[in-house]
CSV table of C-alpha atoms and ligand atoms in Angstrom, one decimal:
chain,number,residue,atom,x,y,z
A,1,MET,CA,34.8,47.1,6.1
A,2,LYS,CA,34.0,45.0,3.2
A,3,LYS,CA,36.9,42.5,4.6
A,4,ILE,CA,35.5,42.5,7.9
A,5,VAL,CA,32.0,41.5,6.7
A,6,ARG,CA,33.7,38.9,4.6
A,7,THR,CA,35.6,37.4,7.7
A,8,LEU,CA,32.3,37.3,9.8
A,9,PHE,CA,30.5,35.5,6.8
A,10,VAL,CA,33.3,33.1,6.6
A,11,CYS,CA,33.2,32.3,10.6
A,12,ALA,CA,29.6,32.1,10.4
A,13,THR,CA,29.9,29.3,7.5
A,14,ALA,CA,32.4,27.6,9.4
A,15,LEU,CA,30.4,27.7,12.4
A,16,LEU,CA,27.5,26.5,10.8
A,17,ALA,CA,29.9,23.6,9.0
A,18,VAL,CA,31.0,22.5,12.5
A,19,SER,CA,27.3,22.3,13.7
A,20,CYS,CA,26.4,20.5,10.8
A,21,SER,CA,29.3,17.9,11.0
A,22,ASN,CA,28.1,17.2,14.5
A,23,GLU,CA,24.8,16.3,13.2
A,24,PRO,CA,24.9,12.3,13.2
A,25,LYS,CA,24.5,11.0,9.8
A,26,VAL,CA,22.8,7.7,11.0
A,27,LYS,CA,19.0,8.3,11.6
A,28,ASN,CA,18.3,4.5,12.6
A,29,ILE,CA,20.0,1.4,13.7
A,30,ILE,CA,18.9,-2.0,13.4
A,31,PHE,CA,21.1,-4.4,15.1
A,32,LEU,CA,20.5,-7.9,14.6
A,33,ILE,CA,22.1,-10.7,16.7
A,34,GLY,CA,22.0,-14.4,15.9
A,35,ASP,CA,22.9,-16.1,19.0
A,36,GLY,CA,25.6,-18.7,18.4
A,37,MET,CA,25.9,-18.0,15.0
A,38,GLY,CA,29.2,-18.4,13.9
A,39,LEU,CA,30.7,-18.3,10.3
A,40,ALA,CA,30.1,-22.2,10.0
A,41,GLN,CA,26.4,-21.7,10.9
A,42,VAL,CA,26.2,-19.3,8.1
A,43,SER,CA,28.2,-21.3,5.8
A,44,GLY,CA,26.4,-24.4,6.5
A,45,VAL,CA,23.1,-22.8,5.6
A,46,SER,CA,24.6,-21.6,2.3
A,47,LEU,CA,25.8,-25.0,1.1
A,48,ILE,CA,22.5,-26.7,2.4
A,49,ASN,CA,20.9,-24.1,-0.1
A,50,ASN,CA,23.0,-24.9,-3.0
A,51,TRP,CA,24.6,-21.7,-2.6
A,52,GLU,CA,21.5,-19.8,-3.1
A,53,PRO,CA,22.6,-16.1,-1.6
A,54,LEU,CA,21.4,-15.5,1.9
A,55,ALA,CA,20.1,-11.9,2.7
A,56,MET,CA,23.2,-11.5,4.9
A,57,GLU,CA,25.1,-12.0,1.5
A,58,ARG,CA,24.0,-8.3,0.6
A,59,ALA,CA,26.4,-6.8,3.1
A,60,GLU,CA,28.4,-4.0,2.0
A,61,TYR,CA,31.1,-4.2,4.3
A,62,ILE,CA,32.0,-7.0,6.4
A,63,GLY,CA,34.0,-7.3,9.7
A,64,LEU,CA,35.2,-9.8,12.3
A,65,GLN,CA,34.8,-9.6,16.0
A,66,LYS,CA,36.4,-11.1,19.1
A,67,SER,CA,34.0,-12.2,21.6
A,68,TYR,CA,35.7,-13.2,24.6
A,69,SER,CA,34.7,-11.9,28.1
A,70,ALA,CA,36.5,-10.1,30.9
A,71,ASN,CA,36.9,-13.4,33.1
A,72,ASN,CA,36.6,-16.1,30.3
A,73,ARG,CA,37.9,-16.5,26.6
A,74,VAL,CA,34.6,-18.3,25.9
A,75,THR,CA,31.8,-16.2,26.5
A,76,ASP,CA,28.1,-16.7,27.6
A,77,SER,CA,25.4,-14.8,26.0
A,78,ALA,CA,25.3,-12.5,29.1
A,79,ALA,CA,28.9,-11.0,28.9
A,80,SER,CA,28.6,-11.0,25.0
A,81,GLY,CA,25.2,-9.3,25.2
A,82,THR,CA,26.6,-6.6,27.5
A,83,ALA,CA,29.5,-5.9,25.2
A,84,LEU,CA,27.5,-5.5,22.4
A,85,ALA,CA,25.1,-3.4,24.3
A,86,THR,CA,27.2,-1.0,26.4
A,87,GLY,CA,30.8,-1.3,24.9
A,88,HIS,CA,32.0,-3.2,28.1
A,89,LYS,CA,33.7,-6.4,28.6
A,90,THR,CA,32.4,-8.1,31.7
A,91,TYR,CA,32.2,-11.5,33.6
A,92,ASN,CA,30.1,-14.2,32.1
A,93,SER,CA,26.5,-14.0,33.6
A,94,ALA,CA,26.5,-10.1,33.9
A,95,ILE,CA,23.8,-8.2,32.5
A,96,GLY,CA,24.2,-4.3,31.8
A,97,VAL,CA,26.8,-4.1,34.8
A,98,ASP,CA,30.7,-4.1,34.3
A,99,VAL,CA,33.4,-6.1,36.0
A,100,ASP,CA,32.8,-4.3,39.3
A,101,LYS,CA,28.8,-4.9,39.1
A,102,ASN,CA,28.4,-1.2,38.3
A,103,PRO,CA,25.5,-0.5,35.8
A,104,VAL,CA,26.7,0.7,32.2
A,105,PRO,CA,24.2,2.3,30.0
A,106,SER,CA,23.4,0.8,26.6
A,107,THR,CA,23.5,2.3,23.5
A,108,ARG,CA,19.6,1.7,23.8
A,109,GLU,CA,19.4,3.5,26.8
A,110,LEU,CA,21.4,6.3,25.9
A,111,ALA,CA,19.6,6.6,22.5
A,112,GLN,CA,16.3,6.7,24.3
A,113,ALA,CA,17.3,9.3,26.2
A,114,ALA,CA,18.5,11.6,23.4
A,115,GLY,CA,15.2,11.5,21.9
A,116,TYR,CA,15.2,8.3,19.7
A,117,ALA,CA,12.6,5.6,19.8
A,118,THR,CA,13.9,2.3,21.0
A,119,GLY,CA,13.0,-1.5,21.2
A,120,VAL,CA,14.0,-5.2,21.4
A,121,VAL,CA,12.5,-8.2,19.5
A,122,ALA,CA,13.6,-11.8,20.3
A,123,THR,CA,12.5,-15.3,19.8
A,124,TYR,CA,13.3,-16.3,23.3
A,125,SER,CA,11.9,-14.7,26.3
A,126,VAL,CA,12.7,-10.8,26.3
A,127,THR,CA,14.2,-11.4,30.0
A,128,ASN,CA,16.7,-13.8,28.3
A,129,ALA,CA,20.5,-12.7,28.2
A,130,THR,CA,20.5,-10.9,24.9
A,131,PRO,CA,17.6,-8.6,25.0
A,132,ALA,CA,18.0,-8.2,28.7
A,133,SER,CA,21.6,-6.7,28.1
A,134,PHE,CA,20.0,-3.7,26.3
A,135,VAL,CA,17.5,-3.3,28.8
A,136,ALA,CA,18.3,-4.4,32.3
A,137,HIS,CA,21.2,-3.8,34.9
A,138,GLU,CA,21.7,-7.2,37.1
A,139,GLU,CA,24.6,-8.9,38.6
A,140,THR,CA,23.2,-12.3,37.3
A,141,ARG,CA,21.4,-13.1,34.3
A,142,TYR,CA,19.5,-15.6,36.3
A,143,ALA,CA,17.4,-13.0,38.1
A,144,GLU,CA,14.7,-13.0,35.7
A,145,ASP,CA,11.9,-11.8,37.8
A,146,ASN,CA,14.0,-8.9,38.4
A,147,ILE,CA,15.1,-8.4,34.8
A,148,ALA,CA,11.4,-8.1,34.2
A,149,LEU,CA,11.1,-5.5,36.6
A,150,ASP,CA,13.7,-3.6,34.8
A,151,TYR,CA,11.6,-3.5,31.9
A,152,LEU,CA,8.9,-2.1,33.5
A,153,GLU,CA,11.2,0.8,35.1
A,154,ALA,CA,12.7,1.4,31.7
A,155,ASP,CA,12.2,4.0,29.1
A,156,ILE,CA,11.6,1.9,26.2
A,157,ASP,CA,8.8,2.1,23.3
A,158,LEU,CA,8.6,-1.5,22.3
A,159,PHE,CA,9.7,-5.2,23.3
A,160,ILE,CA,8.5,-8.5,21.5
A,161,GLY,CA,9.2,-11.9,22.3
A,162,GLY,CA,8.4,-14.6,25.3
A,163,GLY,CA,8.4,-14.2,28.8
A,164,THR,CA,5.0,-14.0,30.5
A,165,ARG,CA,6.3,-16.4,33.2
A,166,PHE,CA,8.7,-13.3,34.3
A,167,PHE,CA,6.0,-10.6,33.8
A,168,MET,CA,2.3,-12.4,34.9
A,169,GLU,CA,3.3,-15.6,36.9
A,170,ARG,CA,5.8,-14.1,39.4
A,171,ARG,CA,7.0,-15.3,42.5
A,172,ASP,CA,6.0,-12.0,44.4
A,173,GLY,CA,2.5,-12.1,42.9
A,174,ARG,CA,2.7,-9.0,40.8
A,175,ASN,CA,1.2,-8.7,37.2
A,176,LEU,CA,3.4,-6.5,35.4
A,177,ALA,CA,1.4,-6.8,32.3
A,178,GLU,CA,-1.4,-4.7,34.3
A,179,GLU,CA,1.4,-2.6,35.3
A,180,LEU,CA,2.6,-1.9,31.9
A,181,LYS,CA,-0.9,-1.1,30.6
A,182,ALA,CA,-1.2,1.5,33.6
A,183,LYS,CA,2.0,3.1,31.9
A,184,GLY,CA,0.5,3.4,28.5
A,185,PHE,CA,1.7,0.4,26.8
A,186,THR,CA,-0.4,-2.0,24.7
A,187,VAL,CA,0.0,-5.5,26.0
A,188,ALA,CA,-0.4,-8.2,23.4
A,189,THR,CA,-0.3,-12.1,23.9
A,190,ASP,CA,-0.6,-12.8,20.2
A,191,MET,CA,1.1,-11.0,17.4
A,192,ALA,CA,-2.2,-10.7,15.5
A,193,GLU,CA,-3.5,-8.2,18.6
A,194,LEU,CA,-0.8,-5.8,17.1
A,195,ASP,CA,-2.4,-5.9,13.5
A,196,GLY,CA,-3.9,-2.4,14.0
A,197,VAL,CA,-1.5,-1.0,16.1
A,198,THR,CA,1.1,1.5,14.1
A,199,GLU,CA,2.5,3.6,17.4
A,200,GLY,CA,2.9,4.1,20.8
A,201,LYS,CA,4.1,1.8,23.6
A,202,VAL,CA,3.9,-2.0,22.9
A,203,ALA,CA,4.8,-5.0,24.9
A,204,ALA,CA,4.1,-8.2,23.0
A,205,LEU,CA,4.6,-11.2,25.4
A,206,LEU,CA,4.1,-14.3,23.4
A,207,ALA,CA,5.1,-17.7,25.1
A,208,PRO,CA,5.9,-18.5,29.1
A,209,ASN,CA,9.5,-18.4,28.2
A,210,ALA,CA,10.9,-19.5,25.0
A,211,MET,CA,8.9,-19.0,22.0
A,212,PRO,CA,8.7,-22.5,20.2
A,213,THR,CA,11.5,-23.5,17.6
A,214,ILE,CA,10.8,-23.4,14.1
A,215,GLY,CA,10.9,-27.2,14.6
A,216,GLN,CA,8.3,-27.0,17.4
A,217,GLY,CA,5.8,-25.0,14.9
A,218,ARG,CA,6.6,-21.1,15.5
A,219,SER,CA,5.4,-19.3,12.4
A,220,LYS,CA,7.8,-18.6,9.8
A,221,ASP,CA,6.2,-15.0,9.7
A,222,TYR,CA,7.0,-14.3,13.4
A,223,LEU,CA,10.6,-12.7,13.1
A,224,PRO,CA,10.1,-11.3,9.9
A,225,GLY,CA,6.7,-9.6,10.9
A,226,ALA,CA,7.7,-8.5,14.3
A,227,THR,CA,10.8,-7.1,12.6
A,228,ALA,CA,8.6,-5.3,10.3
A,229,LYS,CA,6.3,-4.3,12.8
A,230,ALA,CA,8.9,-3.0,15.2
A,231,LEU,CA,10.3,-0.9,12.2
A,232,GLU,CA,6.8,0.7,11.5
A,233,ILE,CA,6.0,1.4,15.1
A,234,LEU,CA,9.4,2.9,16.1
A,235,SER,CA,9.6,5.2,12.9
A,236,ASN,CA,6.4,6.4,13.7
A,237,ASN,CA,7.4,7.2,17.6
A,238,SER,CA,10.1,9.5,16.9
A,239,LYS,CA,11.2,11.6,14.0
A,240,LYS,CA,14.7,11.7,15.3
A,241,GLY,CA,15.1,7.8,14.4
A,242,PHE,CA,15.3,4.7,16.4
A,243,PHE,CA,17.4,1.8,17.8
A,244,VAL,CA,16.0,-1.5,17.6
A,245,MET,CA,17.8,-4.9,18.7
A,246,ILE,CA,16.6,-8.1,17.0
A,247,GLU,CA,17.6,-11.3,18.1
A,248,GLY,CA,17.6,-14.8,16.5
A,249,SER,CA,17.8,-16.3,19.9
A,250,GLN,CA,17.4,-20.0,19.2
A,251,ILE,CA,20.4,-20.7,16.5
A,252,ASP,CA,22.0,-21.3,19.8
A,253,GLY,CA,19.8,-24.0,20.9
A,254,GLY,CA,20.6,-25.9,17.5
A,255,GLY,CA,24.3,-25.7,18.9
A,256,HIS,CA,23.7,-26.8,22.1
A,257,ASP,CA,21.6,-29.9,21.0
A,258,ASN,CA,24.7,-30.3,18.2
A,259,ASN,CA,21.2,-30.4,16.0
A,260,MET,CA,22.2,-29.2,12.2
A,261,VAL,CA,18.4,-29.2,11.3
A,262,LYS,CA,17.5,-26.7,14.1
A,263,ILE,CA,20.7,-24.5,13.4
A,264,TYR,CA,19.6,-24.6,9.5
A,265,GLU,CA,15.8,-23.5,10.3
A,266,GLU,CA,17.0,-21.2,12.8
A,267,THR,CA,19.4,-19.4,10.7
A,268,VAL,CA,17.3,-19.1,7.7
A,269,ASP,CA,14.4,-17.5,9.9
A,270,PHE,CA,17.1,-15.0,11.2
A,271,ASP,CA,18.1,-14.3,7.7
A,272,ASN,CA,14.5,-13.5,6.7
A,273,ALA,CA,14.4,-10.9,9.3
A,274,VAL,CA,18.0,-9.5,8.0
A,275,LYS,CA,16.3,-9.2,4.6
A,276,VAL,CA,13.3,-6.9,6.1
A,277,ALA,CA,16.2,-4.9,7.8
A,278,PHE,CA,18.0,-4.6,4.4
A,279,ASP,CA,15.0,-3.7,2.4
A,280,PHE,CA,14.0,-1.2,4.8
A,281,ALA,CA,17.5,0.5,4.6
A,282,ASP,CA,17.1,0.5,0.9
A,283,THR,CA,13.8,2.6,1.2
A,284,HIS,CA,14.6,4.7,4.4
A,285,PRO,CA,18.1,6.9,3.8
A,286,GLY,CA,20.2,7.3,7.0
A,287,THR,CA,19.5,3.6,8.4
A,288,LEU,CA,22.4,1.3,9.0
A,289,VAL,CA,21.9,-2.3,9.6
A,290,VAL,CA,24.4,-4.2,11.6
A,291,VAL,CA,24.2,-8.2,11.8
A,292,THR,CA,26.4,-10.3,13.7
A,293,ALA,CA,26.6,-13.0,16.5
A,294,ASP,CA,27.2,-12.7,20.4
A,295,HIS,CA,29.4,-16.1,20.2
A,296,GLU,CA,29.4,-19.1,18.1
A,297,THR,CA,27.7,-22.3,19.7
A,298,GLY,CA,28.8,-26.0,19.2
A,299,GLY,CA,32.2,-26.0,17.8
A,300,LEU,CA,30.7,-26.7,14.0
A,301,SER,CA,32.7,-27.7,11.3
A,302,LEU,CA,31.9,-28.7,7.9
A,303,VAL,CA,33.9,-31.9,6.9
A,304,SER,CA,33.7,-34.1,4.1
A,305,GLY,CA,31.6,-37.2,4.6
A,306,LYS,CA,28.2,-38.8,4.8
A,307,THR,CA,25.7,-38.2,7.5
A,308,ASP,CA,21.9,-39.0,8.4
A,309,PHE,CA,21.3,-35.3,8.2
A,310,THR,CA,17.7,-34.7,7.0
A,311,LEU,CA,17.9,-32.0,4.7
A,312,PRO,CA,19.3,-32.1,1.3
A,313,GLU,CA,22.5,-33.6,1.5
A,314,GLN,CA,26.0,-32.7,-0.5
A,315,GLY,CA,28.4,-35.1,1.0
A,316,VAL,CA,28.7,-32.9,4.0
A,317,LYS,CA,29.3,-34.2,7.4
A,318,TYR,CA,28.4,-31.6,10.3
A,319,GLU,CA,30.6,-32.3,12.9
A,320,PHE,CA,30.3,-30.5,16.5
A,321,GLY,CA,33.4,-30.0,18.9
A,322,THR,CA,31.4,-29.4,22.0
A,323,THR,CA,27.6,-28.9,23.4
A,324,GLY,CA,28.7,-25.3,24.7
A,325,HIS,CA,30.1,-21.9,23.0
A,326,SER,CA,33.4,-21.6,21.4
A,327,ALA,CA,35.9,-18.8,21.2
A,328,THR,CA,36.1,-18.4,17.3
A,329,TRP,CA,36.0,-14.8,15.9
A,330,LEU,CA,32.5,-13.6,14.7
A,331,PRO,CA,31.3,-12.4,11.2
A,332,ILE,CA,29.8,-8.9,11.1
A,333,TYR,CA,27.7,-7.9,8.1
A,334,ALA,CA,27.1,-4.1,7.6
A,335,TYR,CA,24.4,-2.3,5.3
A,336,GLY,CA,23.3,1.2,4.8
A,337,GLU,CA,24.6,4.4,6.1
A,338,GLY,CA,27.8,4.1,8.4
A,339,ALA,CA,28.7,0.6,7.1
A,340,GLU,CA,32.0,1.3,6.2
A,341,GLU,CA,32.7,1.6,10.3
A,342,PHE,CA,32.2,-1.9,10.7
A,343,SER,CA,35.0,-3.6,8.1
A,344,GLY,CA,38.0,-5.0,9.6
A,345,VAL,CA,39.0,-6.9,13.0
A,346,MET,CA,37.5,-5.5,16.1
A,347,GLU,CA,36.4,-6.2,19.5
A,348,ASN,CA,32.8,-6.8,20.2
A,349,THR,CA,32.7,-3.8,22.5
A,350,ASP,CA,33.8,-1.4,19.4
A,351,ILE,CA,30.6,-2.5,17.7
A,352,ALA,CA,28.8,-0.7,20.6
A,353,LYS,CA,31.1,2.5,20.7
A,354,LYS,CA,30.9,2.5,16.9
A,355,MET,CA,27.0,2.8,17.0
A,356,GLN,CA,27.2,5.3,19.9
A,357,LYS,CA,29.4,7.5,18.0
A,358,LEU,CA,27.2,7.5,14.6
A,359,LEU,CA,24.1,8.5,16.7
A,360,GLY,CA,25.6,11.3,18.2
A,361,LEU,CA,25.3,9.7,21.6
A,362,VAL,CA,29.2,10.5,22.7
A,363,GLU,CA,31.8,12.3,21.5
B,1,LIG,MG1,20.5,-14.8,23.4
B,2,LIG,ZN1,24.3,-20.8,24.2
């Protein structure tokens, strides 16, 4: 009898252990994407700053990822955004659909369905390729009016960025801001309107399309502040945890323009948001922060020589190989719970798959 009781006890303990091990160890994921931020962009900022450490350098684990898409060795932001969001390689310009144009769920959607609070933050329109990949399903990134409709239909807690053009000045005449309000969203067109908002559904649409660049006068408080606000609201919206994607959208534009000043300013701005995320992870156990890019832009190289670059100069010439994207491997900086999963060389799609596993969304 004693032996049977003990056996039962051991089984119960084993069962408990099994159910405990199924409990996801990661509670919150903060996924930061620097659009167009290759290793040369990060290195360039570091040397312009005289090697003053970036927040990214606090990363506990470093990895590398391959960004190529299903139909091109040089990806665009839609295919790479979809890969990072859903774990599927697809064709350039696809938003949340696979090579056969079938919708594939994003980590954000799976997380929302499982009871997590979710959101996206950007410095370009929320309908632009990177954030759209986490929310919408469209055959082409250029269907931005449709992508805005996908936001309206989505189960999502929060989105912050530009895009009034696609929500309020639409070709079909609908005012999606009013429709979002009817669905219970607080709709803001200025970050100050969110000062007293600490929970609930939030849509902040702060510019017609792209927000201004730092050079055009975007506040340096915007991205770090929007990051902190998103973390506060999403934490309050679900006890289970949250998933948020935060994009430094305009590093890419600096690469397309072959403009090192713009790359510098936008990368520093993005790094300030990384600092907010890492600090949050320090005080909120169970938080994972992953920082990476969708592709490199500009084919930037840092070579010896003089330049007319207007920032403090240390004998480095910034040379660009293209006004488009390039195919170089991209850095991954991981911090917090589960960060060790992101060391090594991997596909961009592996990042989504690992996140889904860590949140207990897939086996
Ligand atoms: Mg982008
Ligand atoms: Zn680009």
